[in-house]
Every structure is written in structure tokens, then in C-alpha cells.
Amino acid sequence: MTTPAIKHAYRRILGLSAYYHDSAAALISDGRIVAAAQEERFSRRKSDEGFPAQAVAFCLRQAGLRPSDIDAVVFYDKPIIKFTRMLETFLSVAPKGVGVFARSLPSWLTEKLNLRGTLRSELGPEFDRAEILFTEHHQAHAASAFYPSPYEEAAILTVDGAGEWATTVIGSGRGAELKLHKEIRFPHSLGLLYSAFTAYCGFRINSGEYKLMGLAPYGEPRYEKAIRDHLIQIRDDGSFRLNMDYFGFLTGLTMDNSRFRALLGGPPRDPEAPMEERFLHIARSIQVVTEDIMVRLARHARDVTGLTRLCMAGGVALNCVANGQILREKIFESIWIQPASGDAGGALGAALQIWHQGMGKDRKPVGPDSMQGSLLGPEFTQSEIEAALRKYNAVWEVLEEQALVERTAGLLEGGSVIGWVQGRMEFGPRALGNRSILGDARSRAMQSVMNLKVKFRESFRPFAPIVKHDRVQDYFDLEGESPYMLIVAPVKESMRLTVEEEVQGLDRLKQARSLIPAVTHVDFSARIQTVRPDSNPLLFRLLNEFERRTGCATLVNTSFNVRGEPIVCSPDDAYRCFVNTQMDYLVIGNCILERTRQPTASVERPVAPQRD
């Protein structure tokens, strides 16, 4: 893998990901991350794969720049190499797969293969001064993992569905230098294997994998042996090969095939069908296999590089259960995971790759990292917030900051569910306290209320805790911190309650398992976010006030959205979502709104435009 030759010195670099899923834009200026956002947050189309025009416009506004100020635009993929892979794959299985190839060919011959021309057209003549560059997909992932990390040197592990050819890469970073040492190539892909099971269990590929991960603890690994015997060969070093006789993604429109379905005991689950017990065991089985592979890959990365710290990115790095397992195995002294590990983060990595590797610019790592809490999206002034609320004839009260914190903590103590919109929006798939829904972690009813009445999502889905960084070990068996909600750790024994072991399957959901039941999953685990006063001062103050009132330093934190919609971005998004759920209060900027006092007519959500 090579970095493109750099002809000029670039100060302002715009990174882009697009045309597959989770398109995004990211802007760096003199090596500093200025802004980054996914297009879905503006278009309101979940996992939007289209050109990120609105995200680009935001990045420029945030930096106070015009298009003519941008020196280089970098795309996170090399389309000619990817097309070569697609063509070689088709020829290797032909005449099978001719239908899939025929369907995908028009988009390649029009917009994807001549991507430089497509990008010029999408960007418009205002960007004509900018040079257009390309990085390889896993280079971008690796750069997004290492360069913002707090480490001077580290091993790098990137795992996803597929880039051009690579699906898994082990690399290393030292200073500004990044090297990729080993790779596993398409079609052998842990990401695609996990996605095949995601689809089989009735969830959407590229957005439902975390549902499969959340479902897994309800089952037993009854299909693990079948997976290992028939679907994947796993070596000691974590490398693997899929048995393509059981998969359909090379030759058809489905990830699996009839042999896959026969192995797992029947047809896939319809997305809206009840959850049969069989799928609980299937979810657990693939999760166990995934964790095993990730731990082996991490050990091999340590052996290959000899380094004591690890950076991770790629879609599989969002599997926070596997991440927690790597951490507990103590393979590395510490781990840093890119909060936008999926394709959206590739936009940022592409820009950083050109700055450091392409231009040879020095790198000075900072603590805790250079992602600024991943709070890199838009923010709105108090006047902008109030102007948006007036459009809906909303009823609100304005409080100064300390009073706002005290009122909110009191409402949370009383059992209210709070929509919380403050500061800059998060970059990546997790709400980290600025576009969040908050609740009392001590409440036995909170998990059910939030899932069914607020989020409108599957009842089995767990919620995550936010906890003060200096109190995390009072609640969880976690060494260090987890600022981006990317590590799952056990709830401490001292916090646990006794449960009836005879209860199995989804019925386990009804059991309170700890003194913080709203954030304790059925296997006594939690996906933790630690909060520091320097990374999110207002959220930390809220946790402090809640602890002062209750003695509890943790709250429920889930993303401010409902099932099928992206996380809210603007005050308009937040108000519409708020009044169409059974959330109790909305706290946005210095405004606090009670839902029962709002106009009775519901506010229609805008219909996201559909792309051909």
C-alpha cells in the first residue's frame, strides 16, 4: 500500500468518504482536526451513502473557509483497485453472479470509476483550486486510528468488511510514520461474516451489527462448533479463511445461501417477526467466534510489531464486547479506538494520512487524544435554538447554566427521561453526551420505558452508562477509561443482585441484575462511557449534581433518535423527535421544555429524500 506522491504543501485538507455507506466529510487545517460529520445527520437518511454535500458545507462554515481556501480533497478509497477486485471476483465465479455484476456495472461506469471527475462535478467549480487525491481504504482506517491517538508509537489493527482488497490489516505507527505489515484479503472477511449473521437474524447490514451484539448474551454458543467446522477456518495467529460454499455475496444479492441456512437450522428471520430462541443462540455463537478471532489478531499484532500499545479502527472495532475482551486479556498496556471507526472515520483518516505520511509533517501526540472528545459536528447558539422553537409555537423556560444543571438532575432523580442537546454534535455512531437521552440508571423500569416508549426499538437492546471518570471502578471492573463508549466491562460484584438461574432467553430481560439495572446487560456487563471535566464540562457537572443528590455517579445515556432515524443534529430535529416520543423533558442549550406543555398536534418528521 502506498501513499500518493505529494506535489505541493497543503494547509487545509478536506477528507471524504462516500458512495458505499456512512458518507462523511472531515477538515484538518495545519494538521489540526477542525470539523467532521456524517451526511446522514443533515439529510436525515440513515447511513446515507451519497456525496456528503451538507457535511462539506458544515466543515467549511465551522472553519470560516470558502471552497477556494481548500488545498486538497482526499477520498478514502482507490476506486480503480476496488473495481479491479470486483471484476476479478466476477471472472472467478462466472457465469454465476452475472446478475449482480450487471446491476453494479452502470454506477461504476458512470460515477465510481471516474471518481476524480465525479468528485469535481459534485464539489463544483468553487473547489477547482483543490487537488484531488486518494488513499487506500485501510490506510485511511489505520491513519484514523493512530494519528489522533495519544501514543508516540503503537501497533495498529483495522478490521472491516472490505476495502479495495484488504479486509484485515496489521500495521504500526511511530511518530509521523505509518506502516502496514500484513493483511487478509477479500473475500475472507470477519466484517462480512458478522454482517451475514446480522442479516440472517433479521437486522440491517451496516447498521444492525450492534443489535446482534446486544442480542448475543441472551443465548448460548450452541452453533459455535458448526461455524468453526463449516464456515471459517481460524489459525492461531487470527488469520482466517471463509468457506465460500456457504455464502452468497459473491454470486447473488444475499449474504448467505441455502447451505448456510441449512447449517443454522432454517430460514432467516423476517425483520419484523418475533425473536425465536434459535436466533439468540446464533447471535451468541458468532459473537464468541468474533471475539476469539479479534483476540488472536491482537496477539499477533503484538508479536509482529513488538509494541505495547494498540490502536484500532474499521467497522469491527465498534464491537465493544470484543474490545473489552482484548483489554482484559492484557495483551497490550493500553488500547485507543477511533470513535468513528467505520467508513465515516475514513474521511478523517484520509486527510490525516496526506498531512503526516504524504507530506512528512511532524506529529506530537496529545492526551487524552486529539479527537476533542469526538465533538466535531455543528453547534447552535442560544438565539438559533430559540428561533427554531418559535417556529413550532413551543413552550420553554430559559435558565442560567447552574440552575439548568440542578433542575435537570432533580428531574432525573424523579424518574424523568431527558433529551439533552448541548454543544457540538458527536462524530461517529455513538451519542457521547451532546445529542443524548438521559435517565436514572438505578431505575428498574428505565430500560423498558426508554426502549418501548421513547426509542421505539427492540426490547432486548441494552443501554449504556455514563460515569464520572474518577468513579468508574466503584461500579465496573474496568482499568483505565472508556471515553467513547467502545469498551464493554463487567459490573462489579459488589453492585450485583442475585438472579434466578433457571430463567432463560429473553425472559432474563425482566430480572434486575444490579443496583444500576437500567445499564446492566443480562450477562452483568455494561458498555461504558467515562466522562472527564475537561472533555465535557457541562455533562460532568450534571453527573456531579446527580451524585450529590443521590450518591450515584452514573446515568443512562442513549442516542437522541428513534429506531430507523439518525441521531438528531439541529434544534429542529431535536424538537420533532422530542414531541413524537414519550420523553418527559427536552434540555437544549439553556432552554428546558416539558412535553405535556407543548402544542398537542404532533410535529411531522420530514421524509428523507430517497436516492435511486
XYZ file of N, CA and C in Angstrom, residues 9-14 27-31 34 63-66 68-73 129-130 351 355 359:
81
model
N 2.646 21.668 -0.870
C 2.377 21.736 0.564
C 0.929 22.177 0.747
N 0.172 21.384 1.487
C -1.241 21.672 1.710
C -1.453 22.069 3.163
N -2.171 23.141 3.372
C -2.506 23.547 4.743
C -3.887 23.052 5.136
N -4.833 23.148 4.210
C -6.228 22.818 4.535
C -6.665 21.639 3.671
N -6.954 20.543 4.337
C -7.235 19.289 3.641
C -8.626 18.800 4.032
N -9.430 18.524 3.023
C -10.784 18.014 3.222
C -10.795 16.522 2.897
N -12.374 17.927 8.036
C -11.473 19.009 7.639
C -10.352 19.141 8.653
N -9.107 19.138 8.164
C -7.975 19.466 9.019
C -7.299 20.717 8.467
N -6.776 21.519 9.372
C -6.076 22.746 8.999
C -4.750 22.775 9.732
N -3.665 22.804 8.992
C -2.324 22.740 9.578
C -2.201 21.552 10.524
N -2.820 20.449 10.161
C -2.724 19.221 10.938
C -3.712 19.109 12.079
N -10.439 20.148 12.619
C -11.326 21.297 12.809
C -12.782 20.859 12.875
N -14.981 26.148 9.938
C -13.619 26.672 9.833
C -13.584 28.119 9.354
N -14.728 28.660 8.930
C -14.755 30.003 8.370
C -14.026 30.104 7.050
N -14.127 29.044 6.238
C -13.403 28.984 4.970
C -14.361 28.985 3.791
N -13.811 29.359 2.639
C -14.520 29.236 1.365
C -13.962 28.024 0.625
N -12.571 27.865 -2.130
C -11.287 28.198 -2.763
C -10.127 28.173 -1.777
N -10.438 28.100 -0.464
C -9.380 28.024 0.549
C -8.859 26.598 0.745
N -9.557 25.610 0.206
C -9.163 24.220 0.396
C -8.042 23.864 -0.583
N -6.958 23.302 -0.050
C -5.801 22.964 -0.877
C -5.901 21.582 -1.504
N -6.510 20.627 -0.773
C -6.595 19.257 -1.277
C -7.868 18.605 -0.763
N -8.450 17.783 -1.614
C -9.589 16.938 -1.249
C -9.124 15.495 -1.392
N -9.428 24.905 -7.295
C -8.043 25.086 -6.871
C -7.507 23.876 -6.111
N -8.408 23.078 -5.544
C -8.003 21.939 -4.710
C -7.560 20.767 -5.579
N -7.525 12.402 5.288
C -6.909 13.735 5.405
C -5.639 13.677 6.243
N -1.522 14.517 5.346
C -0.770 15.512 6.128
C 0.518 14.905 6.700
N 2.965 14.254 3.392
C 3.758 15.475 3.432
C 4.893 15.421 4.452
